[in-house]
């Protein structure tokens, strides 16, 4: 789910529509490809930021990068809290992202990506017209008493191995595991799920110049 992520985790968004999306699997009509910030080989650096606003809005981020001759490690943390405009509409989300790049030798490189997200937000529910006209900020009756909300924790870890087999021939192999917990008490029902997954892909690339046009 996209709401598990913070803008601090995203550098660019690519939308692939139609048959071109089949590169990520058969039988899907499109893909939203989220790319993290690229690792930059600069000096060790750190950054902290804070912003605040109405309705109890607080956002804090802390980022740091450590590098050596053959490795690069980036850690990004973000915390977002708000009380919300309506009753029973508070939000609290924390994300921790770790990226790494490790040069094994001149032809091989190992990349690490991990993201942990802890998301909690309340659900105020819908109002009738009379309730809205009386108080547009109120929650649906019984929403607070029933603890109407969504509580979601998710962990994603991925490893990618790149090897330059020959000057024109290379391979990229990636594997990932994911684990998540979802809890949703609502006014008329209660839902709890556990998500676990594992997957991988390998891709061979061959690049050559066939000819040139002056």
XYZ file of C-alpha atoms in Angstrom:
214
model
C 0.000 0.000 0.000
C 1.334 3.414 -1.033
C 0.240 5.054 2.246
C 2.861 2.940 4.065
C 5.532 5.132 2.472
C 6.656 8.693 3.161
C 7.777 11.209 0.541
C 11.178 10.853 2.191
C 11.360 7.361 0.636
C 10.506 8.339 -2.946
C 12.631 10.050 -5.604
C 10.438 9.534 -8.668
C 7.267 7.739 -9.760
C 6.926 5.956 -13.100
C 3.499 4.865 -14.379
C 3.493 2.071 -16.984
C 0.126 1.529 -18.680
C -1.023 -1.192 -21.011
C 0.942 -4.172 -22.410
C 4.308 -2.656 -21.401
C 3.460 -3.434 -17.766
C 3.716 -7.177 -18.494
C 7.471 -6.942 -17.850
C 6.459 -7.064 -14.146
C 4.025 -9.971 -14.532
C 1.249 -11.316 -16.736
C -2.387 -10.265 -16.532
C -1.951 -6.770 -15.112
C -3.103 -3.575 -16.780
C -0.517 -1.233 -15.340
C 2.288 -0.682 -12.854
C 3.245 2.176 -10.538
C 7.024 1.963 -10.184
C 8.346 3.864 -7.149
C 12.083 4.611 -7.177
C 14.001 5.476 -4.036
C 16.588 8.212 -3.876
C 19.777 7.165 -5.693
C 22.836 6.558 -3.571
C 25.312 9.396 -4.063
C 29.049 8.972 -3.570
C 29.778 12.171 -1.718
C 31.356 12.725 1.663
C 29.607 11.363 4.754
C 26.567 13.533 5.325
C 23.499 13.927 7.546
C 20.310 15.971 7.395
C 17.488 16.708 9.838
C 14.249 18.558 9.084
C 11.008 19.432 10.880
C 7.728 20.988 9.796
C 4.494 21.688 11.651
C 1.013 22.984 10.902
C -2.635 23.115 11.804
C -4.607 20.295 13.469
C -1.578 18.936 15.308
C 0.522 18.330 12.195
C 4.163 17.379 12.913
C 6.658 15.900 10.428
C 10.248 14.989 11.290
C 12.895 13.451 9.037
C 16.492 12.393 9.673
C 18.798 11.099 6.928
C 22.426 9.982 6.962
C 24.952 8.513 4.532
C 28.180 6.668 5.338
C 30.646 5.575 2.679
C 33.933 3.757 2.290
C 36.121 2.716 -0.609
C 33.872 -0.192 -1.590
C 30.606 0.403 0.258
C 27.883 3.017 0.656
C 25.131 2.950 3.298
C 22.131 5.284 3.570
C 19.591 5.474 6.432
C 16.389 7.527 6.194
C 13.810 7.970 8.989
C 10.513 9.848 8.819
C 7.760 10.462 11.377
C 4.402 12.046 10.541
C 1.668 12.837 13.073
C -1.571 14.786 12.864
C -4.755 15.029 14.948
C -6.862 15.457 11.802
C -9.640 17.883 10.992
C -12.438 15.611 12.228
C -12.872 13.693 15.434
C -11.380 10.191 15.342
C -9.134 11.029 12.359
C -5.626 11.130 13.869
C -2.676 9.660 11.971
C 0.713 8.388 13.150
C 3.221 6.943 10.652
C 6.897 6.073 11.041
C 9.175 4.737 8.310
C 12.768 3.501 8.428
C 14.612 2.880 5.172
C 18.094 1.389 4.763
C 19.913 1.233 1.423
C 23.368 -0.151 0.757
C 25.732 -0.738 -2.117
C 28.737 -3.058 -1.763
C 31.391 -3.564 -4.437
C 32.454 -7.214 -4.376
C 35.055 -6.833 -7.114
C 35.518 -4.961 -10.378
C 32.696 -6.876 -12.057
C 30.233 -7.571 -9.228
C 28.098 -5.360 -7.010
C 25.579 -6.219 -4.254
C 22.725 -3.856 -3.378
C 20.479 -3.887 -0.294
C 17.100 -2.221 0.174
C 14.930 -2.491 3.284
C 11.882 -0.558 4.412
C 9.961 -0.841 7.681
C 6.727 1.082 8.072
C 4.437 1.431 11.095
C 1.149 3.095 10.170
C -1.832 3.865 12.392
C -4.771 6.071 11.497
C -8.282 6.450 12.842
C -11.464 6.185 10.748
C -14.156 8.760 11.525
C -16.772 7.157 9.253
C -19.429 8.802 7.126
C -22.048 11.295 8.276
C -25.660 11.867 7.331
C -26.560 15.272 5.908
C -28.156 16.282 9.212
C -25.053 15.261 11.179
C -22.774 17.109 8.754
C -24.819 20.302 8.931
C -24.847 20.111 12.734
C -21.076 19.563 13.053
C -18.900 18.724 10.002
C -15.966 17.829 12.280
C -17.764 15.145 14.246
C -17.112 11.435 13.788
C -19.784 8.921 12.993
C -21.597 7.864 16.181
C -19.827 4.932 17.914
C -16.643 5.333 15.777
C -14.519 6.315 18.781
C -16.134 3.753 21.114
C -15.483 0.964 18.578
C -11.845 2.174 18.075
C -12.488 2.443 14.352
C -8.994 2.524 12.831
C -6.312 0.819 10.728
C -3.083 -0.454 12.274
C -0.544 -1.713 9.733
C 3.112 -2.760 10.100
C 5.110 -3.888 7.096
C 8.722 -4.993 6.478
C 10.307 -5.329 3.032
C 13.887 -6.535 2.418
C 15.452 -6.911 -1.019
C 18.885 -7.943 -2.308
C 20.152 -7.398 -5.845
C 23.323 -8.804 -7.421
C 24.839 -7.297 -10.579
C 27.616 -8.948 -12.569
C 29.330 -7.851 -15.779
C 29.982 -11.240 -17.379
C 31.648 -9.890 -20.512
C 32.070 -6.431 -21.983
C 28.616 -6.615 -23.588
C 26.838 -9.238 -21.442
C 25.560 -8.694 -17.889
C 23.095 -10.133 -15.386
C 20.980 -8.698 -12.568
C 19.379 -11.074 -10.046
C 17.094 -9.842 -7.250
C 15.274 -11.517 -4.375
C 12.928 -10.069 -1.750
C 10.965 -11.054 1.322
C 8.074 -9.194 2.929
C 6.119 -9.530 6.156
C 3.137 -7.490 7.288
C 0.402 -7.275 9.902
C -2.955 -5.535 9.352
C -5.676 -4.850 11.939
C -8.912 -2.996 11.222
C -11.569 -2.647 13.947
C -14.584 -0.847 12.483
C -18.058 0.124 13.555
C -19.811 -3.016 12.309
C -16.949 -5.474 11.768
C -13.377 -6.432 12.683
C -10.609 -7.586 10.322
C -7.097 -8.897 10.973
C -4.624 -10.166 8.359
C -1.031 -11.348 8.117
C 0.911 -10.947 4.873
C 4.065 -12.866 3.996
C 5.789 -13.029 0.649
C 8.953 -14.030 -1.152
C 9.945 -13.484 -4.746
C 12.745 -12.898 -7.188
C 13.726 -12.235 -10.761
C 16.795 -12.523 -12.963
C 17.520 -10.494 -16.079
C 20.247 -10.909 -18.701
C 21.286 -7.911 -20.758
C 23.273 -7.872 -23.991
C 24.406 -4.572 -25.464
C 26.169 -4.039 -28.764
C 26.365 -1.501 -31.576
C 24.912 -2.841 -34.824
C 25.773 0.188 -36.908
C 25.725 3.955 -37.063
C 24.088 6.649 -39.142
C 26.085 9.740 -40.038
